[in-house]
Amino acid sequence: MIVNAEGQVLGRMASFVAKRVLRGDQVIVVNAEKALISGTKTGIQTEADRRLGIRNWGNPKKGPYMMKRPDNFVRRAIRGMLPYNKNRYGARGREAFKDVIVFMGVPKKEIEKYDKTFKPANINEISDKNIQKKPLRKYLYVSEFCKILGNKTTIKQNTI
């Protein structure tokens, strides 16, 4: 299944993808940099500053680290929705997480490696519940958020 992240709220999309992966599907997420994070820019920025300030007092190089590239950031958000710890359910989540592939942009050559035709799934049409969508007034793109974190990568224009 291919999921187009453009215009989708990150948390909702991540929970949808996690549920599909736990069922056994292989999910490819494209346009990861165009996913939305809901909230005001200042609120999101203060949360990013708080997370970046967390360090190990003994040795700051030991982390924790935040993902700064949009594809890795979205992949980490999906991992947060899976049972990944070392308890009896964690092995199931770790195995399922191997089936999650996230791309910035739409690299058609890479998608063809997985024998998939590009027909992106719209989460709002597929979701089990008919939730009435409210228009988001305050949001930030994942690419903008990653620039706040210190991302310096750009998307190659020939992949889209």
JSON list of C-alpha atoms in Angstrom, two decimals:
[
{"chain": "A", "resi": 1, "resn": "MET", "atom": "CA", "xyz": [0.00, 0.00, 0.00]},
{"chain": "A", "resi": 2, "resn": "ILE", "atom": "CA", "xyz": [1.26, 3.47, -0.84]},
{"chain": "A", "resi": 3, "resn": "VAL", "atom": "CA", "xyz": [0.20, 6.37, 1.39]},
{"chain": "A", "resi": 4, "resn": "ASN", "atom": "CA", "xyz": [0.55, 9.97, 0.23]},
{"chain": "A", "resi": 5, "resn": "ALA", "atom": "CA", "xyz": [1.41, 12.07, 3.29]},
{"chain": "A", "resi": 6, "resn": "GLU", "atom": "CA", "xyz": [0.71, 15.38, 1.54]},
{"chain": "A", "resi": 7, "resn": "GLY", "atom": "CA", "xyz": [-1.82, 17.36, 3.59]},
{"chain": "A", "resi": 8, "resn": "GLN", "atom": "CA", "xyz": [-2.27, 14.60, 6.20]},
{"chain": "A", "resi": 9, "resn": "VAL", "atom": "CA", "xyz": [-1.93, 15.21, 9.93]},
{"chain": "A", "resi": 10, "resn": "LEU", "atom": "CA", "xyz": [1.19, 13.36, 11.06]},
{"chain": "A", "resi": 11, "resn": "GLY", "atom": "CA", "xyz": [-0.23, 11.62, 14.12]},
{"chain": "A", "resi": 12, "resn": "ARG", "atom": "CA", "xyz": [-3.37, 10.38, 12.41]},
{"chain": "A", "resi": 13, "resn": "MET", "atom": "CA", "xyz": [-1.40, 9.15, 9.43]},
{"chain": "A", "resi": 14, "resn": "ALA", "atom": "CA", "xyz": [1.15, 7.42, 11.68]},
{"chain": "A", "resi": 15, "resn": "SER", "atom": "CA", "xyz": [-1.53, 5.55, 13.62]},
{"chain": "A", "resi": 16, "resn": "PHE", "atom": "CA", "xyz": [-3.21, 4.51, 10.36]},
{"chain": "A", "resi": 17, "resn": "VAL", "atom": "CA", "xyz": [0.07, 3.22, 8.92]},
{"chain": "A", "resi": 18, "resn": "ALA", "atom": "CA", "xyz": [0.94, 1.43, 12.17]},
{"chain": "A", "resi": 19, "resn": "LYS", "atom": "CA", "xyz": [-2.39, -0.37, 12.19]},
{"chain": "A", "resi": 20, "resn": "ARG", "atom": "CA", "xyz": [-1.95, -1.48, 8.57]},
{"chain": "A", "resi": 21, "resn": "VAL", "atom": "CA", "xyz": [1.60, -2.67, 9.19]},
{"chain": "A", "resi": 22, "resn": "LEU", "atom": "CA", "xyz": [0.55, -4.71, 12.22]},
{"chain": "A", "resi": 23, "resn": "ARG", "atom": "CA", "xyz": [-2.03, -6.42, 10.00]},
{"chain": "A", "resi": 24, "resn": "GLY", "atom": "CA", "xyz": [0.82, -7.55, 7.75]},
{"chain": "A", "resi": 25, "resn": "ASP", "atom": "CA", "xyz": [0.76, -5.03, 4.90]},
{"chain": "A", "resi": 26, "resn": "GLN", "atom": "CA", "xyz": [3.88, -3.39, 3.51]},
{"chain": "A", "resi": 27, "resn": "VAL", "atom": "CA", "xyz": [3.34, 0.37, 3.56]},
{"chain": "A", "resi": 28, "resn": "ILE", "atom": "CA", "xyz": [5.27, 2.95, 1.53]},
{"chain": "A", "resi": 29, "resn": "VAL", "atom": "CA", "xyz": [4.82, 6.57, 2.60]},
{"chain": "A", "resi": 30, "resn": "VAL", "atom": "CA", "xyz": [5.63, 9.23, -0.01]},
{"chain": "A", "resi": 31, "resn": "ASN", "atom": "CA", "xyz": [5.84, 13.03, 0.28]},
{"chain": "A", "resi": 32, "resn": "ALA", "atom": "CA", "xyz": [6.84, 12.78, 3.94]},
{"chain": "A", "resi": 33, "resn": "GLU", "atom": "CA", "xyz": [8.00, 16.39, 4.03]},
{"chain": "A", "resi": 34, "resn": "LYS", "atom": "CA", "xyz": [4.47, 17.61, 3.19]},
{"chain": "A", "resi": 35, "resn": "ALA", "atom": "CA", "xyz": [2.75, 16.04, 6.22]},
{"chain": "A", "resi": 36, "resn": "LEU", "atom": "CA", "xyz": [1.25, 18.47, 8.73]},
{"chain": "A", "resi": 37, "resn": "ILE", "atom": "CA", "xyz": [1.91, 18.94, 12.43]},
{"chain": "A", "resi": 38, "resn": "SER", "atom": "CA", "xyz": [-1.05, 20.62, 14.08]},
{"chain": "A", "resi": 39, "resn": "GLY", "atom": "CA", "xyz": [-0.49, 23.52, 16.44]},
{"chain": "A", "resi": 40, "resn": "THR", "atom": "CA", "xyz": [0.89, 27.03, 16.41]},
{"chain": "A", "resi": 41, "resn": "LYS", "atom": "CA", "xyz": [4.41, 27.63, 15.17]},
{"chain": "A", "resi": 42, "resn": "THR", "atom": "CA", "xyz": [5.55, 29.03, 18.53]},
{"chain": "A", "resi": 43, "resn": "GLY", "atom": "CA", "xyz": [4.06, 26.08, 20.42]},
{"chain": "A", "resi": 44, "resn": "ILE", "atom": "CA", "xyz": [5.71, 23.56, 18.14]},
{"chain": "A", "resi": 45, "resn": "GLN", "atom": "CA", "xyz": [9.00, 25.47, 18.30]},
{"chain": "A", "resi": 46, "resn": "THR", "atom": "CA", "xyz": [9.02, 25.54, 22.12]},
{"chain": "A", "resi": 47, "resn": "GLU", "atom": "CA", "xyz": [8.39, 21.79, 22.16]},
{"chain": "A", "resi": 48, "resn": "ALA", "atom": "CA", "xyz": [11.30, 21.30, 19.74]},
{"chain": "A", "resi": 49, "resn": "ASP", "atom": "CA", "xyz": [13.56, 23.45, 21.93]},
{"chain": "A", "resi": 50, "resn": "ARG", "atom": "CA", "xyz": [12.55, 21.41, 24.97]},
{"chain": "A", "resi": 51, "resn": "ARG", "atom": "CA", "xyz": [13.32, 18.14, 23.20]},
{"chain": "A", "resi": 52, "resn": "LEU", "atom": "CA", "xyz": [16.64, 19.40, 21.86]},
{"chain": "A", "resi": 53, "resn": "GLY", "atom": "CA", "xyz": [17.63, 20.48, 25.38]},
{"chain": "A", "resi": 54, "resn": "ILE", "atom": "CA", "xyz": [17.31, 16.95, 26.79]},
{"chain": "A", "resi": 55, "resn": "ARG", "atom": "CA", "xyz": [20.81, 15.52, 27.19]},
{"chain": "A", "resi": 56, "resn": "ASN", "atom": "CA", "xyz": [22.63, 12.97, 29.28]},
{"chain": "A", "resi": 57, "resn": "TRP", "atom": "CA", "xyz": [24.36, 14.79, 32.13]},
{"chain": "A", "resi": 58, "resn": "GLY", "atom": "CA", "xyz": [27.25, 12.34, 32.22]},
{"chain": "A", "resi": 59, "resn": "ASN", "atom": "CA", "xyz": [28.05, 12.47, 28.52]},
{"chain": "A", "resi": 60, "resn": "PRO", "atom": "CA", "xyz": [25.95, 14.70, 26.24]},
{"chain": "A", "resi": 61, "resn": "LYS", "atom": "CA", "xyz": [27.09, 12.76, 23.15]},
{"chain": "A", "resi": 62, "resn": "LYS", "atom": "CA", "xyz": [25.10, 9.72, 24.27]},
{"chain": "A", "resi": 63, "resn": "GLY", "atom": "CA", "xyz": [21.77, 11.25, 23.28]},
{"chain": "A", "resi": 64, "resn": "PRO", "atom": "CA", "xyz": [18.78, 11.06, 23.04]},
{"chain": "A", "resi": 65, "resn": "TYR", "atom": "CA", "xyz": [18.77, 12.28, 19.47]},
{"chain": "A", "resi": 66, "resn": "MET", "atom": "CA", "xyz": [15.95, 13.76, 17.41]},
{"chain": "A", "resi": 67, "resn": "MET", "atom": "CA", "xyz": [15.50, 12.83, 13.78]},
{"chain": "A", "resi": 68, "resn": "LYS", "atom": "CA", "xyz": [16.17, 15.89, 11.63]},
{"chain": "A", "resi": 69, "resn": "ARG", "atom": "CA", "xyz": [15.38, 14.63, 8.13]},
{"chain": "A", "resi": 70, "resn": "PRO", "atom": "CA", "xyz": [11.65, 14.60, 7.28]},
{"chain": "A", "resi": 71, "resn": "ASP", "atom": "CA", "xyz": [11.57, 10.97, 6.14]},
{"chain": "A", "resi": 72, "resn": "ASN", "atom": "CA", "xyz": [13.30, 9.75, 9.30]},
{"chain": "A", "resi": 73, "resn": "PHE", "atom": "CA", "xyz": [11.10, 12.00, 11.44]},
{"chain": "A", "resi": 74, "resn": "VAL", "atom": "CA", "xyz": [7.91, 10.51, 9.95]},
{"chain": "A", "resi": 75, "resn": "ARG", "atom": "CA", "xyz": [9.32, 6.99, 10.26]},
{"chain": "A", "resi": 76, "resn": "ARG", "atom": "CA", "xyz": [10.07, 7.62, 13.94]},
{"chain": "A", "resi": 77, "resn": "ALA", "atom": "CA", "xyz": [6.52, 8.91, 14.47]},
{"chain": "A", "resi": 78, "resn": "ILE", "atom": "CA", "xyz": [5.18, 5.67, 12.98]},
{"chain": "A", "resi": 79, "resn": "ARG", "atom": "CA", "xyz": [7.49, 3.66, 15.22]},
{"chain": "A", "resi": 80, "resn": "GLY", "atom": "CA", "xyz": [6.04, 5.49, 18.21]},
{"chain": "A", "resi": 81, "resn": "MET", "atom": "CA", "xyz": [2.63, 4.05, 17.35]},
{"chain": "A", "resi": 82, "resn": "LEU", "atom": "CA", "xyz": [3.93, 0.46, 17.31]},
{"chain": "A", "resi": 83, "resn": "PRO", "atom": "CA", "xyz": [4.61, -1.83, 20.30]},
{"chain": "A", "resi": 84, "resn": "TYR", "atom": "CA", "xyz": [8.40, -1.69, 20.03]},
{"chain": "A", "resi": 85, "resn": "ASN", "atom": "CA", "xyz": [9.70, -2.27, 23.58]},
{"chain": "A", "resi": 86, "resn": "LYS", "atom": "CA", "xyz": [11.31, -5.46, 24.83]},
{"chain": "A", "resi": 87, "resn": "ASN", "atom": "CA", "xyz": [8.15, -6.96, 26.30]},
{"chain": "A", "resi": 88, "resn": "ARG", "atom": "CA", "xyz": [6.25, -9.85, 24.78]},
{"chain": "A", "resi": 89, "resn": "TYR", "atom": "CA", "xyz": [4.43, -7.60, 22.30]},
{"chain": "A", "resi": 90, "resn": "GLY", "atom": "CA", "xyz": [7.54, -5.70, 21.23]},
{"chain": "A", "resi": 91, "resn": "ALA", "atom": "CA", "xyz": [8.84, -8.35, 18.88]},
{"chain": "A", "resi": 92, "resn": "ARG", "atom": "CA", "xyz": [5.66, -8.07, 16.84]},
{"chain": "A", "resi": 93, "resn": "GLY", "atom": "CA", "xyz": [6.12, -4.32, 16.47]},
{"chain": "A", "resi": 94, "resn": "ARG", "atom": "CA", "xyz": [9.81, -4.61, 15.58]},
{"chain": "A", "resi": 95, "resn": "GLU", "atom": "CA", "xyz": [9.04, -7.14, 12.86]},
{"chain": "A", "resi": 96, "resn": "ALA", "atom": "CA", "xyz": [6.20, -5.01, 11.51]},
{"chain": "A", "resi": 97, "resn": "PHE", "atom": "CA", "xyz": [8.38, -1.88, 11.50]},
{"chain": "A", "resi": 98, "resn": "LYS", "atom": "CA", "xyz": [10.61, -3.49, 8.86]},
{"chain": "A", "resi": 99, "resn": "ASP", "atom": "CA", "xyz": [7.68, -3.17, 6.42]},
{"chain": "A", "resi": 100, "resn": "VAL", "atom": "CA", "xyz": [7.54, 0.64, 6.74]},
{"chain": "A", "resi": 101, "resn": "ILE", "atom": "CA", "xyz": [9.32, 2.57, 3.98]},
{"chain": "A", "resi": 102, "resn": "VAL", "atom": "CA", "xyz": [9.25, 6.38, 3.95]},
{"chain": "A", "resi": 103, "resn": "PHE", "atom": "CA", "xyz": [10.37, 8.66, 1.11]},
{"chain": "A", "resi": 104, "resn": "MET", "atom": "CA", "xyz": [10.68, 12.40, 0.62]},
{"chain": "A", "resi": 105, "resn": "GLY", "atom": "CA", "xyz": [8.97, 13.20, -2.65]},
{"chain": "A", "resi": 106, "resn": "VAL", "atom": "CA", "xyz": [7.82, 10.47, -5.02]},
{"chain": "A", "resi": 107, "resn": "PRO", "atom": "CA", "xyz": [10.82, 8.44, -6.28]},
{"chain": "A", "resi": 108, "resn": "LYS", "atom": "CA", "xyz": [9.15, 6.26, -8.89]},
{"chain": "A", "resi": 109, "resn": "LYS", "atom": "CA", "xyz": [12.25, 4.14, -9.54]},
{"chain": "A", "resi": 110, "resn": "GLU", "atom": "CA", "xyz": [12.50, 3.26, -5.85]},
{"chain": "A", "resi": 111, "resn": "ILE", "atom": "CA", "xyz": [8.80, 2.38, -5.67]},
{"chain": "A", "resi": 112, "resn": "GLU", "atom": "CA", "xyz": [9.14, 0.12, -8.72]},
{"chain": "A", "resi": 113, "resn": "LYS", "atom": "CA", "xyz": [11.70, -1.94, -6.76]},
{"chain": "A", "resi": 114, "resn": "TYR", "atom": "CA", "xyz": [8.88, -3.01, -4.49]},
{"chain": "A", "resi": 115, "resn": "ASP", "atom": "CA", "xyz": [6.63, -3.91, -7.47]},
{"chain": "A", "resi": 116, "resn": "LYS", "atom": "CA", "xyz": [4.11, -1.24, -6.59]},
{"chain": "A", "resi": 117, "resn": "THR", "atom": "CA", "xyz": [2.23, 1.03, -8.95]},
{"chain": "A", "resi": 118, "resn": "PHE", "atom": "CA", "xyz": [1.84, 4.56, -7.68]},
{"chain": "A", "resi": 119, "resn": "LYS", "atom": "CA", "xyz": [-1.78, 4.86, -6.62]},
{"chain": "A", "resi": 120, "resn": "PRO", "atom": "CA", "xyz": [-1.58, 6.67, -3.28]},
{"chain": "A", "resi": 121, "resn": "ALA", "atom": "CA", "xyz": [-4.20, 5.78, -0.70]},
{"chain": "A", "resi": 122, "resn": "ASN", "atom": "CA", "xyz": [-6.18, 8.63, 0.80]},
{"chain": "A", "resi": 123, "resn": "ILE", "atom": "CA", "xyz": [-6.49, 8.01, 4.51]},
{"chain": "A", "resi": 124, "resn": "ASN", "atom": "CA", "xyz": [-9.74, 9.91, 4.80]},
{"chain": "A", "resi": 125, "resn": "GLU", "atom": "CA", "xyz": [-11.42, 7.58, 2.28]},
{"chain": "A", "resi": 126, "resn": "ILE", "atom": "CA", "xyz": [-10.01, 4.37, 3.76]},
{"chain": "A", "resi": 127, "resn": "SER", "atom": "CA", "xyz": [-10.39, 5.06, 7.47]},
{"chain": "A", "resi": 128, "resn": "ASP", "atom": "CA", "xyz": [-12.80, 2.84, 9.35]},
{"chain": "A", "resi": 129, "resn": "LYS", "atom": "CA", "xyz": [-14.65, 5.73, 10.98]},
{"chain": "A", "resi": 130, "resn": "ASN", "atom": "CA", "xyz": [-16.40, 8.49, 9.11]},
{"chain": "A", "resi": 131, "resn": "ILE", "atom": "CA", "xyz": [-14.89, 11.39, 10.99]},
{"chain": "A", "resi": 132, "resn": "GLN", "atom": "CA", "xyz": [-15.97, 14.82, 9.87]},
{"chain": "A", "resi": 133, "resn": "LYS", "atom": "CA", "xyz": [-12.76, 16.67, 9.10]},
{"chain": "A", "resi": 134, "resn": "LYS", "atom": "CA", "xyz": [-12.26, 20.13, 10.54]},
{"chain": "A", "resi": 135, "resn": "PRO", "atom": "CA", "xyz": [-10.05, 22.44, 8.52]},
{"chain": "A", "resi": 136, "resn": "LEU", "atom": "CA", "xyz": [-6.71, 23.02, 10.21]},
{"chain": "A", "resi": 137, "resn": "ARG", "atom": "CA", "xyz": [-5.97, 26.66, 10.80]},
{"chain": "A", "resi": 138, "resn": "LYS", "atom": "CA", "xyz": [-2.77, 26.27, 12.75]},
{"chain": "A", "resi": 139, "resn": "TYR", "atom": "CA", "xyz": [-0.27, 23.82, 11.38]},
{"chain": "A", "resi": 140, "resn": "LEU", "atom": "CA", "xyz": [3.33, 23.44, 10.34]},
{"chain": "A", "resi": 141, "resn": "TYR", "atom": "CA", "xyz": [4.78, 21.23, 7.61]},
{"chain": "A", "resi": 142, "resn": "VAL", "atom": "CA", "xyz": [7.20, 18.51, 8.68]},
{"chain": "A", "resi": 143, "resn": "SER", "atom": "CA", "xyz": [9.86, 20.03, 6.39]},
{"chain": "A", "resi": 144, "resn": "GLU", "atom": "CA", "xyz": [9.57, 23.39, 8.18]},
{"chain": "A", "resi": 145, "resn": "PHE", "atom": "CA", "xyz": [9.72, 21.68, 11.57]},
{"chain": "A", "resi": 146, "resn": "CYS", "atom": "CA", "xyz": [12.83, 19.75, 10.56]},
{"chain": "A", "resi": 147, "resn": "LYS", "atom": "CA", "xyz": [14.49, 23.00, 9.46]},
{"chain": "A", "resi": 148, "resn": "ILE", "atom": "CA", "xyz": [13.88, 24.29, 12.99]},
{"chain": "A", "resi": 149, "resn": "LEU", "atom": "CA", "xyz": [15.59, 21.16, 14.31]},
{"chain": "A", "resi": 150, "resn": "GLY", "atom": "CA", "xyz": [18.59, 21.73, 12.04]},
{"chain": "A", "resi": 151, "resn": "ASN", "atom": "CA", "xyz": [17.87, 19.83, 8.82]},
{"chain": "A", "resi": 152, "resn": "LYS", "atom": "CA", "xyz": [20.03, 20.82, 5.86]},
{"chain": "A", "resi": 153, "resn": "THR", "atom": "CA", "xyz": [18.91, 18.28, 3.25]},
{"chain": "A", "resi": 154, "resn": "THR", "atom": "CA", "xyz": [16.77, 19.11, 0.24]},
{"chain": "A", "resi": 155, "resn": "ILE", "atom": "CA", "xyz": [14.76, 16.99, -2.15]},
{"chain": "A", "resi": 156, "resn": "LYS", "atom": "CA", "xyz": [16.19, 16.30, -5.58]},
{"chain": "A", "resi": 157, "resn": "GLN", "atom": "CA", "xyz": [13.81, 17.73, -8.16]},
{"chain": "A", "resi": 158, "resn": "ASN", "atom": "CA", "xyz": [14.29, 14.87, -10.62]},
{"chain": "A", "resi": 159, "resn": "THR", "atom": "CA", "xyz": [12.71, 12.34, -8.25]},
{"chain": "A", "resi": 160, "resn": "ILE", "atom": "CA", "xyz": [9.29, 13.98, -8.28]}
]
